[in-house]
Coordinates of C-alpha atoms in Angstrom, one line a residue:
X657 CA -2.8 34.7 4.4
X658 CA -1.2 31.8 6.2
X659 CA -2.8 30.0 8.5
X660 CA -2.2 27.3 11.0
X661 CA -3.9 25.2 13.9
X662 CA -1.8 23.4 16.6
X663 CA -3.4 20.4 18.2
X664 CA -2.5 19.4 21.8
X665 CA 0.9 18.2 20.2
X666 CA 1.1 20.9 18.5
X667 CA 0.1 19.7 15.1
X668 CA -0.1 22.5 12.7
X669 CA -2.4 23.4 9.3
X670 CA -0.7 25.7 7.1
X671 CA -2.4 27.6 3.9
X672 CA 0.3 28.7 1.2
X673 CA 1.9 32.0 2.3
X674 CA 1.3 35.2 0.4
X675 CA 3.5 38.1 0.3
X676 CA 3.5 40.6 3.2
X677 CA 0.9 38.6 5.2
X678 CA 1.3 37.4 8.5
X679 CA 1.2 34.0 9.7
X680 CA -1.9 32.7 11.8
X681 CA -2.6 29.4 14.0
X682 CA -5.2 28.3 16.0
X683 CA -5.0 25.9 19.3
X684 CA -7.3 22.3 18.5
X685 CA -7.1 18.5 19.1
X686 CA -6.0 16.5 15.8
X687 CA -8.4 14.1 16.0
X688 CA -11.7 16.4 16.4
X689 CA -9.9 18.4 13.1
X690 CA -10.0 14.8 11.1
X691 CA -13.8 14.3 12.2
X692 CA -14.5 18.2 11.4
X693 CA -13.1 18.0 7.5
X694 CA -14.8 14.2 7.2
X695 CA -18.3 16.5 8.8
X696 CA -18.4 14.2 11.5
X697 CA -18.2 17.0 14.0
X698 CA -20.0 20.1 13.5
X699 CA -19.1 21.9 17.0
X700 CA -16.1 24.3 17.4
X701 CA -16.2 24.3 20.7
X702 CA -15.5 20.3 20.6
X703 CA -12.0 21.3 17.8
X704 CA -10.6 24.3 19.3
X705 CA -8.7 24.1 22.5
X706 CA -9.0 27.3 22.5
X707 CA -11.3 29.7 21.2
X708 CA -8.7 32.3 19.8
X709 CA -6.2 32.7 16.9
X710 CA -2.7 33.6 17.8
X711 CA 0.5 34.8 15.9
X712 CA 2.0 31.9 18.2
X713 CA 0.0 29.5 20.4
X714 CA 3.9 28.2 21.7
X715 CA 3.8 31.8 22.8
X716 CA 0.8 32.3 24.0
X717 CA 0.7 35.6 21.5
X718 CA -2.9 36.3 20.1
X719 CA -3.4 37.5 16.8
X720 CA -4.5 41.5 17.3
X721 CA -8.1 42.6 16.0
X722 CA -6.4 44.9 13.5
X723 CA -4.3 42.1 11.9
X724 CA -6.9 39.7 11.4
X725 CA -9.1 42.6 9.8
X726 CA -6.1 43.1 7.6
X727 CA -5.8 39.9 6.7
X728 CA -9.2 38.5 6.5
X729 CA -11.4 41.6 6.1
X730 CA -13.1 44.2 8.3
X731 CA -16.7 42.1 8.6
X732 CA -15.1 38.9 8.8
X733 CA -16.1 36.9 12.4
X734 CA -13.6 35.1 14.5
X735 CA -15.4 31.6 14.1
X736 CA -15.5 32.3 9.7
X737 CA -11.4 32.8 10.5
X738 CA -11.3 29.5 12.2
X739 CA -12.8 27.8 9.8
X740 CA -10.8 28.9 7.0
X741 CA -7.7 27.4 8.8
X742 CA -9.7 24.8 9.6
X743 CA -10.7 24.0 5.5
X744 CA -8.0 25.7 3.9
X745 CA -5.0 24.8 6.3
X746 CA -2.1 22.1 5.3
X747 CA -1.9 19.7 8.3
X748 CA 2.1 19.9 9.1
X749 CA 3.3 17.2 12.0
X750 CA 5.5 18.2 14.9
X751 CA 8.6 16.6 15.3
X752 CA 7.2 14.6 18.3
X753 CA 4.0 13.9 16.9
X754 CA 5.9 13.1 13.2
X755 CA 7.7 10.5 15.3
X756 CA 5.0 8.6 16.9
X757 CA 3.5 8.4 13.8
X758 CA 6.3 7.2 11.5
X759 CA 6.9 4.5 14.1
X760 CA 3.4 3.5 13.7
X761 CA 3.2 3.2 10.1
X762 CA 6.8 1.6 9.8
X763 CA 5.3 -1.3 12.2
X764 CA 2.0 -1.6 10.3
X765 CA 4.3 -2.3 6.9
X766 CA 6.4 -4.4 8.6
X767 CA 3.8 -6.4 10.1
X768 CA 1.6 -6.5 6.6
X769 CA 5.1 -7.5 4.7
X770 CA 5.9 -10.2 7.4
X771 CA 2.2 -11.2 7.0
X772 CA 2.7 -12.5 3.3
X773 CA 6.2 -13.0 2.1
X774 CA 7.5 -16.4 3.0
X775 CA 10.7 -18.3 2.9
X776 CA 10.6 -19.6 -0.8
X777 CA 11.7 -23.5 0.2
X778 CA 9.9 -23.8 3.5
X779 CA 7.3 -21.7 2.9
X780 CA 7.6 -20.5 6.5
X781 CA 7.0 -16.9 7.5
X782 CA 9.9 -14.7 8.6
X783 CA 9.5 -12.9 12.2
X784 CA 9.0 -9.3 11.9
X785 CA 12.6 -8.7 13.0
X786 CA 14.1 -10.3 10.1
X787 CA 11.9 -8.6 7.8
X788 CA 12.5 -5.5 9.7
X789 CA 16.7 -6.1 8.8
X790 CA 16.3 -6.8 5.6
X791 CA 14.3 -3.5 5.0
X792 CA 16.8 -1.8 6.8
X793 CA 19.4 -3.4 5.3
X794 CA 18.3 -2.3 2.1
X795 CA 17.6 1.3 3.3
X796 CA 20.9 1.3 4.3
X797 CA 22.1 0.8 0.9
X798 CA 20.1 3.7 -1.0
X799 CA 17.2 1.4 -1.8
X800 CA 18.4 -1.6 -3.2
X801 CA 20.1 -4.7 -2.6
X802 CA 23.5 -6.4 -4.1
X803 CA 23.4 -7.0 -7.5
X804 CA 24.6 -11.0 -7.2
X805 CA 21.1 -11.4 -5.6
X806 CA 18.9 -9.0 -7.9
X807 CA 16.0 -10.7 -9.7
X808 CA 15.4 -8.3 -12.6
X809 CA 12.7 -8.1 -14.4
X810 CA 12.7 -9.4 -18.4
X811 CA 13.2 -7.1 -20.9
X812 CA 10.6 -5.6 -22.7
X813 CA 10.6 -5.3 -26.6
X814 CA 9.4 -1.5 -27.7
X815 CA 9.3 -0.7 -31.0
X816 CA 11.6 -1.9 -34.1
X817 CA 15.0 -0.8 -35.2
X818 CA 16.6 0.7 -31.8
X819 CA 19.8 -0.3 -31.3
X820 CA 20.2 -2.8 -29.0
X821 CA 22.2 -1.3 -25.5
X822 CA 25.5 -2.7 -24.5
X823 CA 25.6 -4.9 -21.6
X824 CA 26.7 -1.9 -19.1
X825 CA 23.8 0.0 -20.4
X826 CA 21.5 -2.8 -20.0
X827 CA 22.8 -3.6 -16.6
X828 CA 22.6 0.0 -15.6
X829 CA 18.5 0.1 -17.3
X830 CA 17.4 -3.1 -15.2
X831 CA 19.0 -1.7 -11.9
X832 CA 17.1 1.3 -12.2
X833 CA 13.9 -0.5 -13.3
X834 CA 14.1 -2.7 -10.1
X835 CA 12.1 -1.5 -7.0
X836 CA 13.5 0.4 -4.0
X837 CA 13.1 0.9 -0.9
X838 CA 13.8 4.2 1.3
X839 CA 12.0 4.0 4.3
X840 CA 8.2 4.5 5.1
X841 CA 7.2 7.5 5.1
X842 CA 3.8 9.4 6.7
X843 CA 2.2 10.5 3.2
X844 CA 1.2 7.6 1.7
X845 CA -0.7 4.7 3.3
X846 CA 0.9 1.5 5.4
X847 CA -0.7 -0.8 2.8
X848 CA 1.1 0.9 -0.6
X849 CA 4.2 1.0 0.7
X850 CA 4.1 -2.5 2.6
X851 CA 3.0 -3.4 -1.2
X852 CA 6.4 -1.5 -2.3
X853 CA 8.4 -3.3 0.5
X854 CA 7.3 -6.6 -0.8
X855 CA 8.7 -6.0 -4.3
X856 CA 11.7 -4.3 -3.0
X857 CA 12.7 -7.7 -1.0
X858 CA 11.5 -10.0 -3.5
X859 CA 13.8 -8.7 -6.0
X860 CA 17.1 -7.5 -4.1
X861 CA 16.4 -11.2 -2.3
X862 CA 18.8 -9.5 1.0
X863 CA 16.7 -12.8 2.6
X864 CA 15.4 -15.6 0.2
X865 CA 11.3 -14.2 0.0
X866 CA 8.6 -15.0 -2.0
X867 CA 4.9 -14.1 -2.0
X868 CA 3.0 -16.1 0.2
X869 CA 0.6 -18.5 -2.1
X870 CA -3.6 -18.2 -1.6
X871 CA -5.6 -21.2 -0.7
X872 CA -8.5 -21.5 -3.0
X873 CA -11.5 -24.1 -3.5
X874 CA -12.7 -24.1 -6.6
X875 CA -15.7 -26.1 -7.7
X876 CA -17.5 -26.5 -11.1
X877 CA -19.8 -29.2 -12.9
X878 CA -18.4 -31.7 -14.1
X879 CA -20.0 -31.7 -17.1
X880 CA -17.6 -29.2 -18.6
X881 CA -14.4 -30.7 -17.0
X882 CA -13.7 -32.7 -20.2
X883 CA -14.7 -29.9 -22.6
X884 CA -11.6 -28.1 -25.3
X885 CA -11.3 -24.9 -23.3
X886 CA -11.0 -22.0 -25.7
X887 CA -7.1 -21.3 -26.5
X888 CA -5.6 -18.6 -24.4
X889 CA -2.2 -16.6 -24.0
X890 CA -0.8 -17.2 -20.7
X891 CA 1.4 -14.9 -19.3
X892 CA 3.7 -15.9 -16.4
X893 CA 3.4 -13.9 -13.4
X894 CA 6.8 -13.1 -11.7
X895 CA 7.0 -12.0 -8.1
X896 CA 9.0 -8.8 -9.1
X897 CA 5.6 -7.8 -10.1
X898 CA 6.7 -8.2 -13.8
X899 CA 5.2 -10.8 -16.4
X900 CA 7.4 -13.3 -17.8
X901 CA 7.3 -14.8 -21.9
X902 CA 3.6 -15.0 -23.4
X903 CA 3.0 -18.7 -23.4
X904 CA 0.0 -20.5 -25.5
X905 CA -2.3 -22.6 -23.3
X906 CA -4.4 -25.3 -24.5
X907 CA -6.2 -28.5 -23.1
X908 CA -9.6 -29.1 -21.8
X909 CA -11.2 -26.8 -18.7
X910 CA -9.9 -29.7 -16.2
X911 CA -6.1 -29.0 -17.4
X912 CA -6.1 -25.6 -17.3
X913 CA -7.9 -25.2 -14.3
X914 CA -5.4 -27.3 -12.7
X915 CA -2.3 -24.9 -14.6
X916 CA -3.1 -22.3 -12.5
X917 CA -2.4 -24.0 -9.6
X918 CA 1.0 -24.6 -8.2
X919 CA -0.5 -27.5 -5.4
X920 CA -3.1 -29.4 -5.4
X921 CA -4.0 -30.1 -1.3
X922 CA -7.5 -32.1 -2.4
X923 CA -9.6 -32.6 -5.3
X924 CA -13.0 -34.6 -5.5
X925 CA -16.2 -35.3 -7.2
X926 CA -19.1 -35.1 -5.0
X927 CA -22.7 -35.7 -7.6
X928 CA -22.2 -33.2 -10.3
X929 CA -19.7 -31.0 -9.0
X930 CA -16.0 -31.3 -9.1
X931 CA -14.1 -29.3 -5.9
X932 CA -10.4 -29.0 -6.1
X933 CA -8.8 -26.9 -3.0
X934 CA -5.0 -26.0 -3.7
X935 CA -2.3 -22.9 -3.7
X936 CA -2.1 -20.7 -6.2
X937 CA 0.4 -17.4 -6.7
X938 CA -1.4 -14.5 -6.0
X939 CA -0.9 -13.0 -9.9
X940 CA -2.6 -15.8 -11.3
X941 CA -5.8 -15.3 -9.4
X942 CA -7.3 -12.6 -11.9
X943 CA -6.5 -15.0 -14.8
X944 CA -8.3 -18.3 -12.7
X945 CA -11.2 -16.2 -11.6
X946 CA -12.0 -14.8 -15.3
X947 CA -11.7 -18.2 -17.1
X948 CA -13.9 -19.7 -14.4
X949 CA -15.7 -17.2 -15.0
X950 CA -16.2 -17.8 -18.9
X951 CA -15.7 -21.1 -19.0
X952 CA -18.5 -22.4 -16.4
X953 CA -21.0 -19.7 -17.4
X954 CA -21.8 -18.8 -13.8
X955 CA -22.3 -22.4 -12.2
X956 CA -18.2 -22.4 -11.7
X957 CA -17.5 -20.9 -7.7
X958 CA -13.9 -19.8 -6.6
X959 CA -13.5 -19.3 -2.9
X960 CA -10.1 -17.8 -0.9
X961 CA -10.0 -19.9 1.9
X962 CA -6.9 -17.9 2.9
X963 CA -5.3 -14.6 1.2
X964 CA -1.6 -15.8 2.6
X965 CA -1.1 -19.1 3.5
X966 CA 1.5 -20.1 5.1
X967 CA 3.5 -22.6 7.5
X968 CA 4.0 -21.5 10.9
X969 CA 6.9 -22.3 13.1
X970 CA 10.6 -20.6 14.2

């Protein structure tokens, strides 16, 4: 059987065809079909534009009794047929509707990228324009960017005794390790692939971009400030999304507190708490949050002030 159910722009649900059956689709409004499969609605009457199944609502031609028995069984109602088209059918977009809806998710990831990549020296956010060019500039060019202004990510040591690959090889590995960008698309969601537009543009760099720092305050007694932190391996985040060289980090819980973040706006001591408010790069947050974490034994608070901060202006 193969079933399908047109909404009021003609918005169909397909099931998988099987040989020598015909196809069937049903008339109903997309958004009542969303609530109906989440259970929110329960009433037919409130889906179904109309109460029929056709062999083509674009034609107006109703399924016959006979063909529906065929294909569904002798004792099957009209409203169990509906509903298996209704569970069982694969939501396929009309062109027009396909569209509208591409448009809307291309301006929600533009608008979420525009929201946290900044301009690496003024830290100033681009307009949505700009980051709307350079995504289309590196759609335009299969995905990626030039090579004179790829970042690539460091190579990573597998294994022992593997030849080493020649420099074309190793040029042609780190291109095809770098992320791309196509286009958005309607299958996944705006925030994934505004995530994949980020790393796309920070490492083809078709506009100088860098991940928008967070604003934290961070407070702790100060009782443990001067206290030998226990030793740690560090690794540097990179904003291809990539870690950089392992690096051994030592000091007391003041100092590498204070490693973790890139600027310190304000720091001060107020009775037995130390509160130091600053930016830090978004991949280092995990690490700060867990050593706090250890390292204060609960009394140690780390608040985002702001998930993207940035400067504004033209």
């Amino acid at each position: 059987m193969y079933g399908q159910a047109f909404s009021e722009s003609y918005l169909p649900f397909t099931e998988t065809p099987e040989p020598g059956k015909k196809r069937f689709e049903i008339a109903c409004y997309k958004n009542k079909v969303l609530e109906y499969r989440s259970g929110v609605e329960t009433d037919l009457d409130n889906v179904l534009q109309i109460h029929s199944v056709f062999l083509s609502v674009s034609k107006g031609q109703t399924a016959p009794s006979q063909d529906l028995a065929k294909a569904f069984g002798p004792k099957v109602l009209l409203d169990d047929i509906i509903m298996e088209i209704l569970n069982k059918g694969e939501m396929q977009v009309g062109e027009k509707e396909r569209h509208a809806q591409l448009e809307r998710v291309h301006n929600e990831v533009v608008d979420i990228v525009a929201g946290k990549l900044v301009d690496p020296k003024s830290k100033r956010v681009y307009t949505t324009g700009m980051i709307e060019k350079a995504l289309d500039q590196l759609s335009s060019q299969g995905g990626v960017g030039h090579k004179d202004n790829a970042v690539p990510a460091p190579a990573q040591g597998h294994g022992h005794g593997n030849a080493a690959p020649t420099n074309g090889e190793a040029g042609k590995e780190k291109t095809k390790e770098m992320p791309t960008w196509t286009g958005v698309v309607t299958t996944k969601s705006a925030k994934s692939q505004a995530l994949e537009a980020m790393k796309a543009l920070i490492a083809w760099q078709p506009i100088p971009v860098t991940r928008a720092r967070m604003k934290l305050r961070l407070t702790c007694p100060t009782g443990i400030l001067k206290q030998a932190a226990k030793p740690a391996v560090k690794k540097e985040s990179q904003d291809n999304g990539a870690e950089g060289e392992a690096e051994k980090v030592t000091g007391t819980v003041k100092n590498r507190i204070l490693s973790y973040v890139e600027q310190v706006e304000s720091q001060d001591t107020v009775g037995q708490e130390w509160e130091v408010v600053g930016y830090v790069e978004p991949g280092a947050f995990k690490g700060l949050s867990e050593f706090i974490g250890g390292e204060a034994k609960g009394k140690g608070r780390l608040e985002v002030l702001d998930m993207a901060a940035t400067h504004e202006g033209e």
